Amino acid sequence: IWRQKNANDKGHFESYEKDGVVPEMSFLEMLDELNRDLVGRGEEPVAFESDCREGICGTCSLVVDGIPHGPGKGAATCQLYMR
């Protein structure tokens, strides 16, 4: 995940491991779970936008593995499942 505090910060990629991820989780649900862990450890959560989580609004446009919205053609990130 790209981490950058502000426009003046150089930024860097940070790797995270997440236990308990199941195939039925959406990518956004996995990020929610990761954020719970990060906040619980006193770390900054991952910032991302989402609204409807039903593939309608398009605010969840993330780049996953270098591909906008990830490998699923015609799917918003909220419809990208961990399977």
CSV table of N, CA, C and O in Angstrom, one decimal:
chain,number,residue,atom,x,y,z
A,1,ILE,N,0.9,-1.2,0.0
A,1,ILE,CA,0.0,0.0,0.0
A,1,ILE,C,0.9,1.2,0.0
A,1,ILE,O,1.9,1.3,0.7
A,2,TRP,N,0.6,2.2,-0.9
A,2,TRP,CA,1.3,3.5,-0.9
A,2,TRP,C,1.0,4.3,0.3
A,2,TRP,O,-0.2,4.6,0.5
A,3,ARG,N,2.0,4.7,1.1
A,3,ARG,CA,1.8,5.5,2.3
A,3,ARG,C,2.5,6.8,2.1
A,3,ARG,O,3.7,6.8,1.8
A,4,GLN,N,1.8,7.9,2.3
A,4,GLN,CA,2.4,9.2,2.1
A,4,GLN,C,1.6,10.2,3.0
A,4,GLN,O,0.4,10.4,2.9
A,5,LYS,N,2.3,10.8,4.0
A,5,LYS,CA,1.6,11.6,5.0
A,5,LYS,C,1.1,12.9,4.4
A,5,LYS,O,0.0,13.4,4.8
A,6,ASN,N,1.8,13.5,3.5
A,6,ASN,CA,1.3,14.8,2.9
A,6,ASN,C,2.1,15.0,1.5
A,6,ASN,O,2.9,14.2,1.2
A,7,ALA,N,1.8,16.1,0.9
A,7,ALA,CA,2.4,16.3,-0.4
A,7,ALA,C,3.9,16.5,-0.4
A,7,ALA,O,4.6,16.3,-1.3
A,8,ASN,N,4.4,16.9,0.8
A,8,ASN,CA,5.9,17.1,0.9
A,8,ASN,C,6.6,15.9,1.3
A,8,ASN,O,7.8,15.8,1.2
A,9,ASP,N,5.9,14.9,1.8
A,9,ASP,CA,6.5,13.6,2.2
A,9,ASP,C,6.9,12.8,0.9
A,9,ASP,O,6.1,12.8,0.0
A,10,LYS,N,8.0,12.1,1.0
A,10,LYS,CA,8.5,11.3,-0.2
A,10,LYS,C,7.5,10.2,-0.4
A,10,LYS,O,7.3,9.8,-1.6
A,11,GLY,N,7.0,9.6,0.6
A,11,GLY,CA,6.1,8.4,0.4
A,11,GLY,C,6.9,7.1,0.2
A,11,GLY,O,8.1,7.1,-0.2
A,12,HIS,N,6.2,6.0,0.4
A,12,HIS,CA,6.8,4.7,0.3
A,12,HIS,C,5.7,3.6,0.2
A,12,HIS,O,4.6,3.9,0.6
A,13,PHE,N,6.1,2.5,-0.3
A,13,PHE,CA,5.1,1.3,-0.2
A,13,PHE,C,5.3,0.6,1.1
A,13,PHE,O,6.5,0.4,1.6
A,14,GLU,N,4.2,0.2,1.7
A,14,GLU,CA,4.2,-0.5,2.9
A,14,GLU,C,3.5,-1.9,2.7
A,14,GLU,O,2.4,-1.9,2.1
A,15,SER,N,4.1,-3.0,3.2
A,15,SER,CA,3.4,-4.3,3.0
A,15,SER,C,2.8,-4.6,4.4
A,15,SER,O,3.3,-4.4,5.4
A,16,TYR,N,1.6,-5.2,4.3
A,16,TYR,CA,0.9,-5.7,5.5
A,16,TYR,C,0.4,-7.1,5.3
A,16,TYR,O,0.1,-7.5,4.1
A,17,GLU,N,0.4,-7.9,6.3
A,17,GLU,CA,-0.2,-9.2,6.3
A,17,GLU,C,-1.4,-9.2,7.1
A,17,GLU,O,-1.5,-8.5,8.2
A,18,LYS,N,-2.5,-9.8,6.7
A,18,LYS,CA,-3.8,-9.8,7.3
A,18,LYS,C,-4.3,-11.2,7.5
A,18,LYS,O,-4.5,-11.9,6.6
A,19,ASP,N,-4.5,-11.6,8.8
A,19,ASP,CA,-5.0,-12.9,9.1
A,19,ASP,C,-6.6,-12.8,9.0
A,19,ASP,O,-7.1,-11.8,9.1
A,20,GLY,N,-7.2,-14.0,8.8
A,20,GLY,CA,-8.7,-14.0,8.8
A,20,GLY,C,-9.4,-13.5,7.6
A,20,GLY,O,-10.6,-13.3,7.6
A,21,VAL,N,-8.6,-13.4,6.5
A,21,VAL,CA,-9.3,-13.0,5.2
A,21,VAL,C,-9.9,-14.2,4.6
A,21,VAL,O,-9.3,-15.2,4.4
A,22,VAL,N,-11.2,-14.1,4.3
A,22,VAL,CA,-11.9,-15.2,3.7
A,22,VAL,C,-12.2,-14.8,2.2
A,22,VAL,O,-12.4,-13.7,1.9
A,23,PRO,N,-12.4,-15.8,1.4
A,23,PRO,CA,-12.7,-15.6,0.0
A,23,PRO,C,-13.9,-14.7,-0.3
A,23,PRO,O,-13.9,-14.0,-1.3
A,24,GLU,N,-14.9,-14.7,0.6
A,24,GLU,CA,-16.1,-14.0,0.4
A,24,GLU,C,-16.0,-12.5,0.7
A,24,GLU,O,-16.9,-11.7,0.4
A,25,MET,N,-14.9,-12.1,1.3
A,25,MET,CA,-14.7,-10.7,1.6
A,25,MET,C,-14.4,-9.9,0.4
A,25,MET,O,-13.7,-10.3,-0.5
A,26,SER,N,-14.9,-8.7,0.3
A,26,SER,CA,-14.6,-7.8,-0.7
A,26,SER,C,-13.2,-7.1,-0.4
A,26,SER,O,-12.8,-7.2,0.8
A,27,PHE,N,-12.6,-6.6,-1.3
A,27,PHE,CA,-11.3,-5.9,-1.1
A,27,PHE,C,-11.5,-4.8,-0.1
A,27,PHE,O,-10.6,-4.6,0.8
A,28,LEU,N,-12.6,-4.1,-0.1
A,28,LEU,CA,-12.8,-3.0,0.8
A,28,LEU,C,-13.1,-3.5,2.2
A,28,LEU,O,-12.7,-2.9,3.2
A,29,GLU,N,-13.8,-4.7,2.3
A,29,GLU,CA,-14.0,-5.3,3.6
A,29,GLU,C,-12.6,-5.7,4.3
A,29,GLU,O,-12.4,-5.5,5.5
A,30,MET,N,-11.8,-6.2,3.4
A,30,MET,CA,-10.4,-6.6,3.9
A,30,MET,C,-9.7,-5.3,4.4
A,30,MET,O,-9.0,-5.3,5.4
A,31,LEU,N,-9.8,-4.2,3.7
A,31,LEU,CA,-9.2,-2.9,4.1
A,31,LEU,C,-9.8,-2.4,5.4
A,31,LEU,O,-9.1,-1.9,6.3
A,32,ASP,N,-11.1,-2.6,5.6
A,32,ASP,CA,-11.7,-2.2,6.8
A,32,ASP,C,-11.1,-3.0,8.0
A,32,ASP,O,-10.9,-2.5,9.1
A,33,GLU,N,-11.0,-4.3,7.8
A,33,GLU,CA,-10.4,-5.2,8.8
A,33,GLU,C,-8.9,-4.8,9.1
A,33,GLU,O,-8.5,-4.8,10.3
A,34,LEU,N,-8.2,-4.5,8.1
A,34,LEU,CA,-6.8,-4.1,8.2
A,34,LEU,C,-6.8,-2.8,9.0
A,34,LEU,O,-6.0,-2.6,10.0
A,35,ASN,N,-7.7,-1.8,8.7
A,35,ASN,CA,-7.7,-0.6,9.5
A,35,ASN,C,-8.0,-0.8,10.9
A,35,ASN,O,-7.5,-0.1,11.8
A,36,ARG,N,-8.9,-1.7,11.2
A,36,ARG,CA,-9.2,-2.0,12.7
A,36,ARG,C,-8.0,-2.5,13.4
A,36,ARG,O,-7.7,-2.0,14.5
A,37,ASP,N,-7.2,-3.3,12.7
A,37,ASP,CA,-5.9,-3.8,13.3
A,37,ASP,C,-4.9,-2.6,13.5
A,37,ASP,O,-4.3,-2.5,14.5
A,38,LEU,N,-4.8,-1.8,12.5
A,38,LEU,CA,-3.8,-0.7,12.5
A,38,LEU,C,-4.2,0.3,13.6
A,38,LEU,O,-3.4,0.7,14.4
A,39,VAL,N,-5.5,0.7,13.7
A,39,VAL,CA,-5.9,1.6,14.7
A,39,VAL,C,-5.8,1.0,16.1
A,39,VAL,O,-5.3,1.7,17.1
A,40,GLY,N,-6.0,-0.3,16.2
A,40,GLY,CA,-5.8,-1.0,17.5
A,40,GLY,C,-4.4,-1.0,18.0
A,40,GLY,O,-4.1,-1.0,19.2
A,41,ARG,N,-3.4,-0.9,17.0
A,41,ARG,CA,-2.0,-0.8,17.4
A,41,ARG,C,-1.5,0.6,17.4
A,41,ARG,O,-0.3,0.9,17.6
A,42,GLY,N,-2.4,1.6,17.3
A,42,GLY,CA,-2.0,3.0,17.3
A,42,GLY,C,-1.4,3.5,16.1
A,42,GLY,O,-0.7,4.6,16.1
A,43,GLU,N,-1.6,2.8,15.0
A,43,GLU,CA,-1.0,3.3,13.7
A,43,GLU,C,-2.1,4.0,12.8
A,43,GLU,O,-3.2,3.8,13.1
A,44,GLU,N,-1.6,4.7,11.8
A,44,GLU,CA,-2.5,5.4,10.9
A,44,GLU,C,-3.3,4.4,10.1
A,44,GLU,O,-2.6,3.5,9.5
A,45,PRO,N,-4.6,4.5,9.9
A,45,PRO,CA,-5.3,3.7,9.0
A,45,PRO,C,-5.0,4.0,7.6
A,45,PRO,O,-4.5,5.1,7.2
A,46,VAL,N,-5.4,3.1,6.7
A,46,VAL,CA,-5.2,3.3,5.3
A,46,VAL,C,-6.4,4.1,4.8
A,46,VAL,O,-7.6,3.8,5.1
A,47,ALA,N,-6.1,5.2,4.1
A,47,ALA,CA,-7.1,6.1,3.6
A,47,ALA,C,-7.6,5.6,2.3
A,47,ALA,O,-6.8,5.4,1.4
A,48,PHE,N,-8.9,5.5,2.1
A,48,PHE,CA,-9.5,5.2,0.8
A,48,PHE,C,-11.0,5.7,0.8
A,48,PHE,O,-11.6,5.9,1.9
A,49,GLU,N,-11.5,5.9,-0.4
A,49,GLU,CA,-12.9,6.4,-0.5
A,49,GLU,C,-13.8,5.2,-0.9
A,49,GLU,O,-13.4,4.3,-1.6
A,50,SER,N,-15.0,5.3,-0.3
A,50,SER,CA,-16.0,4.4,-0.7
A,50,SER,C,-17.4,5.0,-0.3
A,50,SER,O,-17.4,5.8,0.6
A,51,ASP,N,-18.4,4.6,-0.9
A,51,ASP,CA,-19.7,5.1,-0.6
A,51,ASP,C,-20.8,4.0,-0.6
A,51,ASP,O,-21.1,3.5,0.4
A,52,CYS,N,-21.2,3.6,-1.7
A,52,CYS,CA,-22.4,2.7,-1.8
A,52,CYS,C,-22.0,1.3,-1.5
A,52,CYS,O,-22.8,0.5,-1.0
A,53,ARG,N,-20.8,0.9,-1.9
A,53,ARG,CA,-20.3,-0.5,-1.8
A,53,ARG,C,-21.2,-1.5,-2.6
A,53,ARG,O,-21.2,-2.7,-2.2
A,54,GLU,N,-21.8,-1.0,-3.6
A,54,GLU,CA,-22.7,-1.8,-4.4
A,54,GLU,C,-22.3,-1.8,-5.9
A,54,GLU,O,-23.1,-2.2,-6.8
A,55,GLY,N,-21.2,-1.2,-6.2
A,55,GLY,CA,-20.7,-1.1,-7.6
A,55,GLY,C,-21.4,0.0,-8.4
A,55,GLY,O,-21.4,-0.1,-9.6
A,56,ILE,N,-22.1,0.9,-7.8
A,56,ILE,CA,-22.9,1.9,-8.5
A,56,ILE,C,-22.1,3.3,-8.6
A,56,ILE,O,-22.1,3.9,-9.6
A,57,CYS,N,-21.6,3.8,-7.4
A,57,CYS,CA,-21.1,5.1,-7.3
A,57,CYS,C,-19.7,5.4,-8.0
A,57,CYS,O,-19.5,6.4,-8.5
A,58,GLY,N,-18.9,4.4,-7.9
A,58,GLY,CA,-17.5,4.5,-8.5
A,58,GLY,C,-16.5,5.2,-7.6
A,58,GLY,O,-15.4,5.4,-8.1
A,59,THR,N,-16.8,5.6,-6.4
A,59,THR,CA,-15.9,6.3,-5.5
A,59,THR,C,-14.8,5.4,-5.0
A,59,THR,O,-13.7,5.9,-4.5
A,60,CYS,N,-14.9,4.1,-5.1
A,60,CYS,CA,-13.9,3.1,-4.6
A,60,CYS,C,-12.9,2.8,-5.6
A,60,CYS,O,-12.3,1.7,-5.6
A,61,SER,N,-12.5,3.7,-6.5
A,61,SER,CA,-11.6,3.3,-7.5
A,61,SER,C,-10.2,3.3,-7.0
A,61,SER,O,-9.5,4.3,-6.8
A,62,LEU,N,-9.7,2.1,-6.7
A,62,LEU,CA,-8.3,1.9,-6.2
A,62,LEU,C,-7.5,1.2,-7.3
A,62,LEU,O,-8.1,0.6,-8.2
A,63,VAL,N,-6.2,1.3,-7.3
A,63,VAL,CA,-5.4,0.6,-8.2
A,63,VAL,C,-4.9,-0.7,-7.4
A,63,VAL,O,-4.2,-0.5,-6.4
A,64,VAL,N,-5.2,-1.8,-7.9
A,64,VAL,CA,-4.9,-3.1,-7.3
A,64,VAL,C,-4.0,-3.9,-8.2
A,64,VAL,O,-4.3,-4.1,-9.4
A,65,ASP,N,-2.8,-4.2,-7.7
A,65,ASP,CA,-1.8,-4.9,-8.6
A,65,ASP,C,-1.5,-4.2,-9.9
A,65,ASP,O,-1.3,-4.8,-10.9
A,66,GLY,N,-1.5,-2.8,-9.8
A,66,GLY,CA,-1.1,-2.0,-10.9
A,66,GLY,C,-2.3,-1.8,-11.9
A,66,GLY,O,-2.1,-1.2,-13.0
A,67,ILE,N,-3.5,-2.3,-11.6
A,67,ILE,CA,-4.6,-2.2,-12.5
A,67,ILE,C,-5.7,-1.4,-11.8
A,67,ILE,O,-6.1,-1.8,-10.7
A,68,PRO,N,-6.2,-0.4,-12.5
A,68,PRO,CA,-7.4,0.3,-11.9
A,68,PRO,C,-8.5,-0.6,-11.6
A,68,PRO,O,-8.9,-1.4,-12.5
A,69,HIS,N,-9.0,-0.6,-10.4
A,69,HIS,CA,-10.1,-1.5,-9.9
A,69,HIS,C,-9.7,-3.0,-9.8
A,69,HIS,O,-10.5,-3.8,-9.5
A,70,GLY,N,-8.4,-3.3,-10.0
A,70,GLY,CA,-8.0,-4.7,-9.9
A,70,GLY,C,-8.3,-5.5,-11.2
A,70,GLY,O,-8.7,-5.0,-12.2
A,71,PRO,N,-8.0,-6.8,-11.1
A,71,PRO,CA,-8.1,-7.7,-12.2
A,71,PRO,C,-9.5,-7.9,-12.8
A,71,PRO,O,-9.7,-8.4,-13.9
A,72,GLY,N,-10.6,-7.6,-12.0
A,72,GLY,CA,-11.9,-7.9,-12.4
A,72,GLY,C,-12.4,-6.9,-13.5
A,72,GLY,O,-12.6,-5.7,-13.2
A,73,LYS,N,-12.6,-7.3,-14.7
A,73,LYS,CA,-13.1,-6.4,-15.8
A,73,LYS,C,-14.5,-5.9,-15.5
A,73,LYS,O,-15.4,-6.7,-15.1
A,74,GLY,N,-14.7,-4.6,-15.6
A,74,GLY,CA,-16.1,-4.1,-15.4
A,74,GLY,C,-16.6,-4.1,-14.0
A,74,GLY,O,-17.8,-4.0,-13.8
A,75,ALA,N,-15.7,-4.3,-13.0
A,75,ALA,CA,-16.1,-4.3,-11.6
A,75,ALA,C,-15.5,-3.2,-10.8
A,75,ALA,O,-14.3,-2.9,-11.0
A,76,ALA,N,-16.2,-2.6,-10.0
A,76,ALA,CA,-15.6,-1.6,-9.0
A,76,ALA,C,-14.9,-2.4,-8.0
A,76,ALA,O,-15.1,-3.6,-7.8
A,77,THR,N,-14.0,-1.7,-7.2
A,77,THR,CA,-13.2,-2.3,-6.2
A,77,THR,C,-14.0,-3.0,-5.1
A,77,THR,O,-13.7,-4.0,-4.6
A,78,CYS,N,-15.2,-2.4,-4.9
A,78,CYS,CA,-16.1,-3.0,-3.8
A,78,CYS,C,-16.6,-4.3,-4.3
A,78,CYS,O,-17.1,-5.1,-3.5
A,79,GLN,N,-16.6,-4.6,-5.6
A,79,GLN,CA,-17.0,-5.9,-6.1
A,79,GLN,C,-15.9,-6.8,-6.4
A,79,GLN,O,-16.1,-7.9,-7.0
A,80,LEU,N,-14.7,-6.4,-6.0
A,80,LEU,CA,-13.5,-7.3,-6.2
A,80,LEU,C,-13.4,-8.1,-4.9
A,80,LEU,O,-13.2,-7.6,-3.8
A,81,TYR,N,-13.5,-9.4,-5.0
A,81,TYR,CA,-13.5,-10.3,-3.8
A,81,TYR,C,-12.2,-11.0,-3.7
A,81,TYR,O,-11.4,-11.1,-4.7
A,82,MET,N,-11.8,-11.3,-2.5
A,82,MET,CA,-10.5,-11.9,-2.2
A,82,MET,C,-10.3,-13.2,-2.8
A,82,MET,O,-9.2,-13.6,-3.0
A,83,ARG,N,-11.3,-13.9,-3.3
A,83,ARG,CA,-11.2,-15.2,-3.9
A,83,ARG,C,-10.4,-15.0,-5.2
A,83,ARG,O,-9.9,-15.9,-5.8
